[in-house]
Amino acid sequence: MDYIRRSVALLKELRFFIMNNKHIRVYNYLYYFYIVAGQGSFSRAAEKLHLTQGAISKQIKSLEDILGVKLLKRKSRGVSLTTNGAYFLEKISPFIEKLPYVINQMQRSITTDVVRIICTEAVAHYWLAPLVYKFNEFYPDISIHIISNNHISVLEIEKYDFGILFGDGDWVNLEARELFPEIVCPICHKDYPTDDIQELNDLMHHRLIQLDPIQWPWLNWRDWMKSHGEIYNPTKEVYIYNQATLALASCTNKQGIALGWEFMIKDLVESGILKKIDRFETKTGKSDFLVKSKGRLSSRPAQIFHDWLLTTIK
C-alpha cells in the first residue's frame, strides 16, 4: 500500500502540470524525459525507445514549453540536467518506476481468486498441503496453487502472492511472519534398537540416512555433528536420498537413523511409526516464515488465506 500512497502523492504534486494542459501525450513526455536523463544522450535514448532522435528531442522540447523551464543542456556529446531538470527528475522517477507495478498489482487484486505460494517440496508436502485441504473446506471458491522449489531465491518471491522461506526473518524487501521454528532431531523406526546410543558419537556406529546435500541445502549429518562440536566419522555407508519421502521411508523400514525436522515427522511420531532420540533434539534458532514482497497489494483471496493461516497455526 505504501507504493500506492506515494504514487498518489506524486500525482498530486504533478497536478499543477497535468491538470492544467490539454496535451494528452503528457505521460509520454514524462517517460521520454526520464529515459533521456537516464541514458545521458538522445542517441542512446532513441535506441532504447526505438524512435528517432528528432522525435524524442521534439517531445522533450514540448515538455519544456509546458513547464516553462529548461530541463536539459544540449552538448556535443550527450545531454546533462539543468537544476530544474534534476529537481523534476527526482520528483517523477518514483512515480514512473512504480506505476506499472502498482497497476499490475491492482489488476491482480481485482481479477483473481487464485493464491500462489512458493515453498520447498518438503514444506509443501508435509506442512502446507494438509493446511490447504482444511482451508478449502471453509473457502472452496479460493484456489491455492503451491509451487515447490528447493532453491528459492528471495527475488522470486515478488512473482507470487506468498512464499515460505527459511532463515532468521530479516529480509530487507520482504514482510515476514514466523510459521514454525526449526527443530531437528535424530529419528528412527519405533522398534529400531537405540539402547546403545548415549553420546553423540554413538550415532556414528549406526547406519545414517540423509538427504542429498547437493540437491537439498539443509542441515546434514556432517554439519549437525560439527554444530555440536563433534567429528563426523560414520563407520557404515550413509544412505543418501534425493527426496524427503524416500529418506523417511527408509526410516520406517528400519534401515537406520535420519535427521528429522519437527514439521515433517510430528504426525509419524505421534502415530507411533517413528521415534525421536530426543536427548539430542536441537533448536537451531532459525524458522520458516510466511513472506511477501513489501508494498505488494494482496488480493482479497490472498488476504483471507493469510489471515486464516496465521490464526490456524497459533
Short mmCIF file of C-alpha atoms in Angstrom, two decimals:
data_model
loop_
_atom_site.label_atom_id
_atom_site.label_comp_id
_atom_site.label_asym_id
_atom_site.label_seq_id
_atom_site.Cartn_x
_atom_site.Cartn_y
_atom_site.Cartn_z
CA MET A 1 0.00 0.00 0.00
CA ASP A 2 2.95 2.35 0.54
CA TYR A 3 3.70 2.37 -3.19
CA ILE A 4 0.14 3.41 -3.98
CA ARG A 5 0.16 6.19 -1.39
CA ARG A 6 3.48 7.51 -2.69
CA SER A 7 2.28 7.33 -6.29
CA VAL A 8 -0.93 9.18 -5.45
CA ALA A 9 1.06 11.82 -3.58
CA LEU A 10 3.35 12.26 -6.56
CA LEU A 11 0.38 12.55 -8.87
CA LYS A 12 -0.93 15.36 -6.69
CA GLU A 13 2.43 17.09 -6.87
CA LEU A 14 2.27 16.89 -10.66
CA ARG A 15 -1.36 18.03 -10.74
CA PHE A 16 -0.38 21.64 -11.46
CA PHE A 17 1.20 20.40 -14.65
CA ILE A 18 -1.06 17.53 -15.69
CA MET A 19 -4.48 19.06 -14.99
CA ASN A 20 -3.76 22.47 -16.47
CA ASN A 21 -2.83 21.48 -20.00
CA LYS A 22 -4.61 19.76 -22.82
CA HIS A 23 -1.72 17.65 -24.02
CA ILE A 24 -2.95 14.07 -23.84
CA ARG A 25 0.57 12.85 -24.62
CA VAL A 26 1.96 14.40 -21.47
CA TYR A 27 2.69 10.99 -19.93
CA ASN A 28 4.85 10.13 -22.91
CA TYR A 29 6.75 13.37 -22.41
CA LEU A 30 7.50 12.40 -18.82
CA TYR A 31 8.69 8.96 -19.80
CA TYR A 32 10.86 10.20 -22.66
CA PHE A 33 12.48 12.77 -20.38
CA TYR A 34 13.09 10.05 -17.76
CA ILE A 35 14.80 7.82 -20.35
CA VAL A 36 16.91 10.61 -21.88
CA ALA A 37 18.06 11.73 -18.43
CA GLY A 38 18.98 8.17 -17.53
CA GLN A 39 20.82 7.48 -20.77
CA GLY A 40 22.59 10.83 -20.90
CA SER A 41 22.09 11.23 -24.64
CA PHE A 42 19.37 11.42 -27.25
CA SER A 43 21.03 8.75 -29.41
CA ARG A 44 21.08 6.10 -26.65
CA ALA A 45 17.54 7.04 -25.61
CA ALA A 46 16.42 6.69 -29.24
CA GLU A 47 17.86 3.17 -29.38
CA LYS A 48 16.12 2.20 -26.16
CA LEU A 49 12.76 3.67 -27.21
CA HIS A 50 13.02 2.60 -30.88
CA LEU A 51 12.36 6.16 -32.02
CA THR A 52 14.34 8.75 -33.93
CA GLN A 53 16.47 11.30 -32.08
CA GLY A 54 14.46 14.05 -33.70
CA ALA A 55 11.16 12.68 -32.42
CA ILE A 56 12.47 12.43 -28.87
CA SER A 57 14.03 15.88 -28.97
CA LYS A 58 10.71 17.31 -30.10
CA GLN A 59 8.90 15.60 -27.20
CA ILE A 60 11.37 16.99 -24.67
CA LYS A 61 11.01 20.48 -26.18
CA SER A 62 7.21 20.21 -25.79
CA LEU A 63 7.64 19.22 -22.15
CA GLU A 64 9.96 22.18 -21.53
CA ASP A 65 7.44 24.51 -23.18
CA ILE A 66 4.64 23.22 -20.91
CA LEU A 67 6.74 23.64 -17.78
CA GLY A 68 8.26 26.92 -18.86
CA VAL A 69 11.79 25.86 -17.88
CA LYS A 70 14.78 24.21 -19.48
CA LEU A 71 15.32 20.63 -18.32
CA LEU A 72 18.36 19.63 -20.35
CA LYS A 73 21.58 21.19 -21.51
CA ARG A 74 22.31 20.04 -25.05
CA LYS A 75 26.02 19.36 -25.56
CA SER A 76 28.08 18.00 -28.43
CA ARG A 77 28.39 14.71 -26.61
CA GLY A 78 25.08 13.98 -24.97
CA VAL A 79 23.00 15.97 -22.54
CA SER A 80 23.10 16.97 -18.88
CA LEU A 81 20.40 18.05 -16.47
CA THR A 82 19.79 21.66 -15.53
CA THR A 83 18.99 22.45 -11.89
CA ASN A 84 15.29 22.40 -12.76
CA GLY A 85 15.76 19.18 -14.70
CA ALA A 86 17.43 17.44 -11.77
CA TYR A 87 14.63 18.54 -9.43
CA PHE A 88 11.94 17.41 -11.86
CA LEU A 89 13.62 14.04 -12.44
CA GLU A 90 13.80 13.46 -8.69
CA LYS A 91 10.06 14.07 -8.37
CA ILE A 92 8.83 11.98 -11.28
CA SER A 93 11.22 9.00 -11.03
CA PRO A 94 9.41 7.12 -8.21
CA PHE A 95 6.11 7.65 -9.98
CA ILE A 96 7.36 6.31 -13.31
CA GLU A 97 9.26 3.39 -11.80
CA LYS A 98 6.46 2.16 -9.53
CA LEU A 99 3.32 2.93 -11.52
CA PRO A 100 3.46 -0.16 -13.80
CA TYR A 101 3.95 -2.36 -10.73
CA VAL A 102 1.03 -0.70 -8.92
CA ILE A 103 -1.25 -1.10 -11.93
CA ASN A 104 -0.32 -4.77 -12.26
CA GLN A 105 -0.99 -5.43 -8.59
CA MET A 106 -4.33 -3.63 -8.66
CA GLN A 107 -5.38 -5.67 -11.68
CA ARG A 108 -4.39 -8.89 -9.94
CA SER A 109 -6.24 -7.95 -6.76
CA ILE A 110 -9.45 -7.41 -8.69
CA THR A 111 -9.41 -10.27 -11.16
CA THR A 112 -8.04 -13.39 -9.47
CA ASP A 113 -9.36 -15.93 -6.98
CA VAL A 114 -6.09 -17.86 -7.16
CA VAL A 115 -3.45 -17.58 -4.43
CA ARG A 116 0.06 -18.62 -5.49
CA ILE A 117 2.62 -19.76 -2.89
CA ILE A 118 6.19 -20.91 -3.45
CA CYS A 119 8.00 -23.14 -0.92
CA THR A 120 10.27 -26.19 -0.73
CA GLU A 121 8.98 -29.66 -1.62
CA ALA A 122 9.15 -30.83 1.99
CA VAL A 123 7.23 -27.82 3.34
CA ALA A 124 4.67 -28.23 0.57
CA HIS A 125 4.15 -31.95 1.17
CA TYR A 126 4.37 -32.26 4.95
CA TRP A 127 3.16 -28.90 6.23
CA LEU A 128 1.35 -26.69 3.73
CA ALA A 129 -0.74 -29.14 1.69
CA PRO A 130 -2.63 -30.55 4.73
CA LEU A 131 -3.46 -26.99 5.81
CA VAL A 132 -4.66 -26.09 2.32
CA TYR A 133 -7.07 -29.05 2.41
CA LYS A 134 -8.54 -27.67 5.63
CA PHE A 135 -8.67 -24.14 4.23
CA ASN A 136 -10.66 -25.28 1.20
CA GLU A 137 -13.27 -26.83 3.48
CA PHE A 138 -14.07 -23.28 4.59
CA TYR A 139 -13.28 -21.45 1.34
CA PRO A 140 -13.96 -23.83 -1.58
CA ASP A 141 -14.04 -20.99 -4.13
CA ILE A 142 -10.43 -19.93 -3.46
CA SER A 143 -7.76 -21.93 -5.28
CA ILE A 144 -4.36 -22.30 -3.64
CA HIS A 145 -1.58 -23.05 -6.14
CA ILE A 146 1.55 -24.42 -4.47
CA ILE A 147 4.80 -24.15 -6.43
CA SER A 148 7.65 -26.24 -4.98
CA ASN A 149 11.29 -25.30 -5.43
CA ASN A 150 14.16 -26.40 -3.21
CA HIS A 151 16.34 -23.44 -4.21
CA ILE A 152 14.10 -20.42 -3.76
CA SER A 153 15.64 -17.03 -4.45
CA VAL A 154 14.44 -14.05 -2.43
CA LEU A 155 13.99 -12.21 -5.73
CA GLU A 156 11.48 -14.83 -6.88
CA ILE A 157 9.03 -14.02 -4.09
CA GLU A 158 7.70 -10.94 -5.89
CA LYS A 159 6.26 -13.23 -8.59
CA TYR A 160 3.95 -14.90 -6.07
CA ASP A 161 1.36 -13.89 -3.50
CA PHE A 162 3.41 -15.54 -0.76
CA GLY A 163 6.49 -17.60 -0.19
CA ILE A 164 7.68 -19.72 2.71
CA LEU A 165 11.35 -19.06 3.39
CA PHE A 166 13.77 -20.50 5.92
CA GLY A 167 16.04 -18.11 7.79
CA ASP A 168 16.11 -15.51 10.53
CA GLY A 169 13.22 -13.45 9.14
CA ASP A 170 15.38 -10.44 8.29
CA TRP A 171 14.87 -9.76 4.58
CA VAL A 172 15.05 -6.11 3.53
CA ASN A 173 12.36 -6.23 0.83
CA LEU A 174 10.06 -8.80 2.41
CA GLU A 175 7.37 -8.80 5.08
CA ALA A 176 7.82 -11.91 7.24
CA ARG A 177 5.63 -13.73 9.78
CA GLU A 178 7.03 -16.73 11.64
CA LEU A 179 5.28 -20.03 10.96
CA PHE A 180 7.35 -22.60 12.87
CA PRO A 181 10.86 -22.85 14.36
CA GLU A 182 13.47 -25.26 13.03
CA ILE A 183 13.71 -28.22 15.41
CA VAL A 184 15.94 -31.09 14.29
CA CYS A 185 16.30 -34.47 15.97
CA PRO A 186 17.68 -37.92 15.10
CA ILE A 187 14.78 -40.26 14.27
CA CYS A 188 14.27 -43.95 13.51
CA HIS A 189 11.59 -46.64 13.45
CA LYS A 190 9.94 -47.18 16.83
CA ASP A 191 11.43 -50.71 17.02
CA TYR A 192 14.92 -49.75 15.88
CA PRO A 193 17.41 -50.52 18.72
CA THR A 194 18.84 -47.37 20.29
CA ASP A 195 19.80 -48.50 23.81
CA ASP A 196 23.50 -48.23 22.96
CA ILE A 197 23.18 -44.57 21.98
CA GLN A 198 24.18 -42.49 24.98
CA GLU A 199 26.55 -39.97 23.42
CA LEU A 200 26.51 -38.20 20.07
CA ASN A 201 29.48 -40.21 18.82
CA ASP A 202 27.49 -43.41 19.35
CA LEU A 203 25.36 -42.39 16.37
CA MET A 204 28.40 -42.85 14.13
CA HIS A 205 28.19 -46.65 14.68
CA HIS A 206 24.73 -46.84 13.15
CA ARG A 207 23.52 -46.64 9.59
CA LEU A 208 22.90 -42.96 8.87
CA ILE A 209 20.26 -41.68 6.45
CA GLN A 210 20.20 -38.22 4.93
CA LEU A 211 19.06 -36.08 2.03
CA ASP A 212 21.44 -35.41 -0.83
CA PRO A 213 23.30 -32.23 0.25
CA ILE A 214 23.77 -31.22 -3.39
CA GLN A 215 20.04 -31.11 -4.04
CA TRP A 216 18.88 -30.11 -0.56
CA PRO A 217 20.61 -27.13 1.08
CA TRP A 218 19.52 -28.39 4.50
CA LEU A 219 21.39 -29.43 7.61
CA ASN A 220 23.12 -32.78 7.01
CA TRP A 221 24.86 -35.20 9.37
CA ARG A 222 28.30 -33.67 8.85
CA ASP A 223 27.03 -30.16 9.63
CA TRP A 224 24.90 -31.38 12.52
CA MET A 225 27.81 -33.13 14.22
CA LYS A 226 30.06 -30.14 13.62
CA SER A 227 27.46 -27.81 15.18
CA HIS A 228 27.69 -29.93 18.34
CA GLY A 229 31.47 -29.84 18.37
CA GLU A 230 31.79 -33.49 17.34
CA ILE A 231 33.61 -35.23 14.50
CA TYR A 232 31.62 -36.73 11.64
CA ASN A 233 33.11 -40.21 11.22
CA PRO A 234 30.46 -42.78 10.22
CA THR A 235 31.57 -46.40 10.37
CA LYS A 236 28.94 -47.58 7.88
CA GLU A 237 27.87 -46.46 4.44
CA VAL A 238 25.50 -43.49 4.61
CA TYR A 239 22.22 -43.90 2.72
CA ILE A 240 21.57 -40.76 0.67
CA TYR A 241 18.23 -39.91 -0.94
CA ASN A 242 17.11 -37.13 -3.24
CA GLN A 243 13.62 -36.90 -1.74
CA ALA A 244 12.47 -36.40 1.84
CA THR A 245 9.74 -39.01 1.36
CA LEU A 246 12.37 -41.62 0.44
CA ALA A 247 14.54 -40.78 3.45
CA LEU A 248 11.56 -41.13 5.80
CA ALA A 249 10.51 -44.35 4.09
CA SER A 250 14.00 -45.72 4.77
CA CYS A 251 13.49 -44.87 8.45
CA THR A 252 10.07 -46.51 8.61
CA ASN A 253 11.66 -49.66 7.14
CA LYS A 254 14.20 -49.81 9.96
CA GLN A 255 17.15 -49.04 7.69
CA GLY A 256 18.85 -46.66 10.09
CA ILE A 257 18.76 -43.22 11.71
CA ALA A 258 17.95 -39.97 9.93
CA LEU A 259 17.79 -36.32 10.88
CA GLY A 260 14.14 -35.35 11.18
CA TRP A 261 12.56 -31.92 11.10
CA GLU A 262 9.70 -31.42 13.53
CA PHE A 263 7.26 -30.13 10.90
CA MET A 264 7.87 -33.27 8.80
CA ILE A 265 7.88 -36.00 11.45
CA LYS A 266 5.34 -34.80 14.01
CA ASP A 267 2.44 -36.93 12.73
CA LEU A 268 4.66 -40.00 12.21
CA VAL A 269 5.96 -39.75 15.77
CA GLU A 270 2.52 -39.14 17.29
CA SER A 271 1.11 -42.13 15.40
CA GLY A 272 3.87 -44.37 16.82
CA ILE A 273 5.55 -45.18 13.50
CA LEU A 274 8.77 -43.30 14.25
CA LYS A 275 10.51 -42.28 17.44
CA LYS A 276 12.84 -39.41 18.26
CA ILE A 277 16.15 -39.83 20.01
CA ASP A 278 15.05 -36.71 21.81
CA ARG A 279 18.03 -36.28 24.10
CA PHE A 280 19.72 -34.83 21.03
CA GLU A 281 16.85 -32.62 19.88
CA THR A 282 18.20 -29.27 18.65
CA LYS A 283 16.58 -25.87 18.13
CA THR A 284 18.72 -24.08 15.59
CA GLY A 285 17.39 -20.56 16.26
CA LYS A 286 16.03 -20.23 12.74
CA SER A 287 12.49 -20.64 11.46
CA ASP A 288 10.29 -20.88 8.40
CA PHE A 289 8.44 -17.65 7.60
CA LEU A 290 5.46 -16.69 5.50
CA VAL A 291 6.78 -13.86 3.34
CA LYS A 292 5.54 -11.41 0.72
CA SER A 293 7.11 -8.52 -1.11
CA LYS A 294 6.85 -5.25 0.81
CA GLY A 295 4.27 -2.98 -0.73
CA ARG A 296 2.66 -5.78 -2.73
CA LEU A 297 -1.11 -5.44 -2.87
CA SER A 298 -2.78 -8.61 -1.63
CA SER A 299 -5.89 -9.76 -3.43
CA ARG A 300 -8.91 -10.37 -1.24
CA PRO A 301 -8.45 -14.19 -1.50
CA ALA A 302 -4.75 -13.84 -0.61
CA GLN A 303 -5.60 -11.75 2.44
CA ILE A 304 -8.24 -14.27 3.52
CA PHE A 305 -5.74 -17.12 3.25
CA HIS A 306 -3.04 -15.11 5.06
CA ASP A 307 -5.31 -14.32 8.00
CA TRP A 308 -6.73 -17.86 8.18
CA LEU A 309 -3.30 -19.49 8.12
CA LEU A 310 -1.79 -17.33 10.86
CA THR A 311 -4.87 -17.81 13.05
CA THR A 312 -4.96 -21.56 12.49
CA ILE A 313 -1.33 -22.25 13.41
CA LYS A 314 -1.40 -20.30 16.67
#
